[in-house]
């Protein structure tokens, strides 16, 4: 991962071991913040990020992508992905999706990357 100029101002993500029987938010529970890039024809989103505050005060994130391979997961401590601030959690979720898209070509990948760049380091994202 290539660090940018302002990345040194961020705390590092806190990675705990995966807890196979750990918890995630239940379907009836909403995360504190959800960022979605809707799909124009399908019922699922092209990409989605969930950011939620854990009971210990740390922030967790999930990053979901609907492409030919598709990968989706619900935010929760099960995944061991924590950050000190909600802004850092969003940043790390964006980084995760960017890494998963990698160098994929196509209009969907370009659209998702454009959306991710708009979210990254955006102080207005949580308003």
PDB file of C-alpha atoms in Angstrom:
ATOM      1  CA  UNK A   1       0.000   0.000   0.000  1.00  0.00           C
ATOM      2  CA  UNK A   2       1.395   3.397  -1.040  1.00  0.00           C
ATOM      3  CA  UNK A   3       1.030   6.015   1.699  1.00  0.00           C
ATOM      4  CA  UNK A   4       0.014   9.525   0.749  1.00  0.00           C
ATOM      5  CA  UNK A   5       1.173  12.763   2.297  1.00  0.00           C
ATOM      6  CA  UNK A   6      -1.623  12.893   4.890  1.00  0.00           C
ATOM      7  CA  UNK A   7      -1.643   9.165   5.669  1.00  0.00           C
ATOM      8  CA  UNK A   8       1.059   9.654   8.298  1.00  0.00           C
ATOM      9  CA  UNK A   9      -1.452  11.688  10.307  1.00  0.00           C
ATOM     10  CA  UNK A  10      -3.658   8.609  10.669  1.00  0.00           C
ATOM     11  CA  UNK A  11      -3.358   6.026  13.348  1.00  0.00           C
ATOM     12  CA  UNK A  12      -2.716   2.548  12.033  1.00  0.00           C
ATOM     13  CA  UNK A  13      -5.644   0.159  11.735  1.00  0.00           C
ATOM     14  CA  UNK A  14      -6.014  -2.183  14.677  1.00  0.00           C
ATOM     15  CA  UNK A  15      -6.178  -5.746  13.400  1.00  0.00           C
ATOM     16  CA  UNK A  16      -7.324  -8.451  15.764  1.00  0.00           C
ATOM     17  CA  UNK A  17      -7.525 -12.130  14.848  1.00  0.00           C
ATOM     18  CA  UNK A  18     -10.633 -13.242  12.999  1.00  0.00           C
ATOM     19  CA  UNK A  19     -13.185 -14.658  15.448  1.00  0.00           C
ATOM     20  CA  UNK A  20     -15.055 -17.345  13.434  1.00  0.00           C
ATOM     21  CA  UNK A  21     -17.902 -17.405  15.958  1.00  0.00           C
ATOM     22  CA  UNK A  22     -17.746 -13.684  16.719  1.00  0.00           C
ATOM     23  CA  UNK A  23     -20.615 -11.271  16.280  1.00  0.00           C
ATOM     24  CA  UNK A  24     -21.703  -8.919  13.523  1.00  0.00           C
ATOM     25  CA  UNK A  25     -24.592  -6.467  13.542  1.00  0.00           C
ATOM     26  CA  UNK A  26     -27.898  -8.252  13.206  1.00  0.00           C
ATOM     27  CA  UNK A  27     -30.029  -7.612  10.126  1.00  0.00           C
ATOM     28  CA  UNK A  28     -32.459  -5.586  12.239  1.00  0.00           C
ATOM     29  CA  UNK A  29     -29.642  -3.299  13.476  1.00  0.00           C
ATOM     30  CA  UNK A  30     -28.386  -0.391  11.441  1.00  0.00           C
ATOM     31  CA  UNK A  31     -24.722   0.588  11.516  1.00  0.00           C
ATOM     32  CA  UNK A  32     -23.933   4.119  12.651  1.00  0.00           C
ATOM     33  CA  UNK A  33     -22.968   5.096   9.094  1.00  0.00           C
ATOM     34  CA  UNK A  34     -23.557   3.434   5.732  1.00  0.00           C
ATOM     35  CA  UNK A  35     -22.108   4.612   2.431  1.00  0.00           C
ATOM     36  CA  UNK A  36     -23.640   3.086  -0.701  1.00  0.00           C
ATOM     37  CA  UNK A  37     -22.992   3.190  -4.403  1.00  0.00           C
ATOM     38  CA  UNK A  38     -26.323   1.868  -5.724  1.00  0.00           C
ATOM     39  CA  UNK A  39     -26.570  -0.373  -8.737  1.00  0.00           C
ATOM     40  CA  UNK A  40     -28.852   1.172 -11.374  1.00  0.00           C
ATOM     41  CA  UNK A  41     -30.748  -2.039 -12.161  1.00  0.00           C
ATOM     42  CA  UNK A  42     -30.117  -4.570  -9.418  1.00  0.00           C
ATOM     43  CA  UNK A  43     -31.420  -4.603  -5.842  1.00  0.00           C
ATOM     44  CA  UNK A  44     -27.911  -4.731  -4.376  1.00  0.00           C
ATOM     45  CA  UNK A  45     -25.325  -1.964  -4.263  1.00  0.00           C
ATOM     46  CA  UNK A  46     -22.267  -1.846  -6.500  1.00  0.00           C
ATOM     47  CA  UNK A  47     -20.262  -1.116  -3.374  1.00  0.00           C
ATOM     48  CA  UNK A  48     -21.058  -0.395   0.262  1.00  0.00           C
ATOM     49  CA  UNK A  49     -19.177   0.591   3.390  1.00  0.00           C
ATOM     50  CA  UNK A  50     -20.491   0.278   6.944  1.00  0.00           C
ATOM     51  CA  UNK A  51     -18.869   2.133   9.858  1.00  0.00           C
ATOM     52  CA  UNK A  52     -20.002   1.399  13.408  1.00  0.00           C
ATOM     53  CA  UNK A  53     -18.781   2.243  16.896  1.00  0.00           C
ATOM     54  CA  UNK A  54     -17.975  -0.781  19.027  1.00  0.00           C
ATOM     55  CA  UNK A  55     -18.938  -0.880  22.694  1.00  0.00           C
ATOM     56  CA  UNK A  56     -15.277  -0.294  23.640  1.00  0.00           C
ATOM     57  CA  UNK A  57     -15.282   3.035  21.746  1.00  0.00           C
ATOM     58  CA  UNK A  58     -13.230   1.850  18.781  1.00  0.00           C
ATOM     59  CA  UNK A  59     -14.684   2.087  15.267  1.00  0.00           C
ATOM     60  CA  UNK A  60     -15.232  -0.950  13.015  1.00  0.00           C
ATOM     61  CA  UNK A  61     -15.797  -1.108   9.276  1.00  0.00           C
ATOM     62  CA  UNK A  62     -16.975  -3.446   6.559  1.00  0.00           C
ATOM     63  CA  UNK A  63     -16.377  -3.064   2.835  1.00  0.00           C
ATOM     64  CA  UNK A  64     -18.599  -4.876   0.341  1.00  0.00           C
ATOM     65  CA  UNK A  65     -18.269  -5.130  -3.411  1.00  0.00           C
ATOM     66  CA  UNK A  66     -20.697  -6.557  -5.963  1.00  0.00           C
ATOM     67  CA  UNK A  67     -18.739  -7.424  -9.072  1.00  0.00           C
ATOM     68  CA  UNK A  68     -18.159 -10.644 -11.004  1.00  0.00           C
ATOM     69  CA  UNK A  69     -16.513 -12.175  -7.920  1.00  0.00           C
ATOM     70  CA  UNK A  70     -18.580 -10.329  -5.306  1.00  0.00           C
ATOM     71  CA  UNK A  71     -17.728 -10.148  -1.644  1.00  0.00           C
ATOM     72  CA  UNK A  72     -19.897  -8.831   1.113  1.00  0.00           C
ATOM     73  CA  UNK A  73     -19.850  -8.902   4.892  1.00  0.00           C
ATOM     74  CA  UNK A  74     -21.631  -7.173   7.745  1.00  0.00           C
ATOM     75  CA  UNK A  75     -19.766  -4.866  10.122  1.00  0.00           C
ATOM     76  CA  UNK A  76     -18.866  -6.385  13.490  1.00  0.00           C
ATOM     77  CA  UNK A  77     -16.059  -7.306  15.866  1.00  0.00           C
ATOM     78  CA  UNK A  78     -15.903 -10.775  14.296  1.00  0.00           C
ATOM     79  CA  UNK A  79     -13.631  -9.454  11.539  1.00  0.00           C
ATOM     80  CA  UNK A  80     -11.114  -7.793  13.866  1.00  0.00           C
ATOM     81  CA  UNK A  81     -11.046  -4.540  11.866  1.00  0.00           C
ATOM     82  CA  UNK A  82     -10.857  -1.535  14.186  1.00  0.00           C
ATOM     83  CA  UNK A  83      -9.755   2.087  13.998  1.00  0.00           C
ATOM     84  CA  UNK A  84      -9.390   4.840  16.576  1.00  0.00           C
ATOM     85  CA  UNK A  85     -11.715   7.265  14.761  1.00  0.00           C
ATOM     86  CA  UNK A  86     -14.699   6.943  12.445  1.00  0.00           C
ATOM     87  CA  UNK A  87     -12.808   8.901   9.787  1.00  0.00           C
ATOM     88  CA  UNK A  88      -9.958   6.403   9.976  1.00  0.00           C
ATOM     89  CA  UNK A  89     -12.429   3.507   9.731  1.00  0.00           C
ATOM     90  CA  UNK A  90     -13.903   4.997   6.541  1.00  0.00           C
ATOM     91  CA  UNK A  91     -10.422   5.584   5.144  1.00  0.00           C
ATOM     92  CA  UNK A  92      -9.382   1.968   5.818  1.00  0.00           C
ATOM     93  CA  UNK A  93     -12.614   0.653   4.270  1.00  0.00           C
ATOM     94  CA  UNK A  94     -11.909   2.691   1.138  1.00  0.00           C
ATOM     95  CA  UNK A  95      -8.350   1.335   1.069  1.00  0.00           C
ATOM     96  CA  UNK A  96      -9.701  -2.210   1.386  1.00  0.00           C
ATOM     97  CA  UNK A  97     -12.057  -1.774  -1.560  1.00  0.00           C
ATOM     98  CA  UNK A  98      -9.369  -0.120  -3.664  1.00  0.00           C
ATOM     99  CA  UNK A  99      -7.077  -3.095  -3.018  1.00  0.00           C
ATOM    100  CA  UNK A 100      -9.824  -5.578  -3.914  1.00  0.00           C
ATOM    101  CA  UNK A 101     -10.584  -3.770  -7.163  1.00  0.00           C
ATOM    102  CA  UNK A 102      -6.882  -3.610  -7.941  1.00  0.00           C
ATOM    103  CA  UNK A 103      -6.261  -3.106 -11.620  1.00  0.00           C
ATOM    104  CA  UNK A 104      -9.600  -4.395 -12.825  1.00  0.00           C
ATOM    105  CA  UNK A 105     -10.732  -2.780 -16.030  1.00  0.00           C
ATOM    106  CA  UNK A 106     -14.207  -1.768 -17.010  1.00  0.00           C
ATOM    107  CA  UNK A 107     -16.731   0.948 -16.416  1.00  0.00           C
ATOM    108  CA  UNK A 108     -17.970  -0.539 -13.106  1.00  0.00           C
ATOM    109  CA  UNK A 109     -14.460  -0.587 -11.632  1.00  0.00           C
ATOM    110  CA  UNK A 110     -13.837   2.981 -12.811  1.00  0.00           C
ATOM    111  CA  UNK A 111     -17.144   4.161 -11.343  1.00  0.00           C
ATOM    112  CA  UNK A 112     -16.447   2.481  -7.994  1.00  0.00           C
ATOM    113  CA  UNK A 113     -12.940   3.952  -7.845  1.00  0.00           C
ATOM    114  CA  UNK A 114     -14.326   7.419  -8.586  1.00  0.00           C
ATOM    115  CA  UNK A 115     -16.853   6.985  -5.751  1.00  0.00           C
ATOM    116  CA  UNK A 116     -14.134   5.776  -3.383  1.00  0.00           C
ATOM    117  CA  UNK A 117     -11.924   8.761  -4.212  1.00  0.00           C
ATOM    118  CA  UNK A 118     -14.833  11.073  -3.393  1.00  0.00           C
ATOM    119  CA  UNK A 119     -15.175   9.418   0.039  1.00  0.00           C
ATOM    120  CA  UNK A 120     -11.512   9.252   0.912  1.00  0.00           C
ATOM    121  CA  UNK A 121     -10.378  12.053   3.210  1.00  0.00           C
ATOM    122  CA  UNK A 122     -13.735  13.808   2.774  1.00  0.00           C
ATOM    123  CA  UNK A 123     -14.554  15.821   5.914  1.00  0.00           C
ATOM    124  CA  UNK A 124     -18.185  16.104   4.741  1.00  0.00           C
ATOM    125  CA  UNK A 125     -18.721  12.340   4.513  1.00  0.00           C
ATOM    126  CA  UNK A 126     -20.268  12.024   7.974  1.00  0.00           C
ATOM    127  CA  UNK A 127     -22.690  14.942   7.667  1.00  0.00           C
TER     128      UNK A 127
END
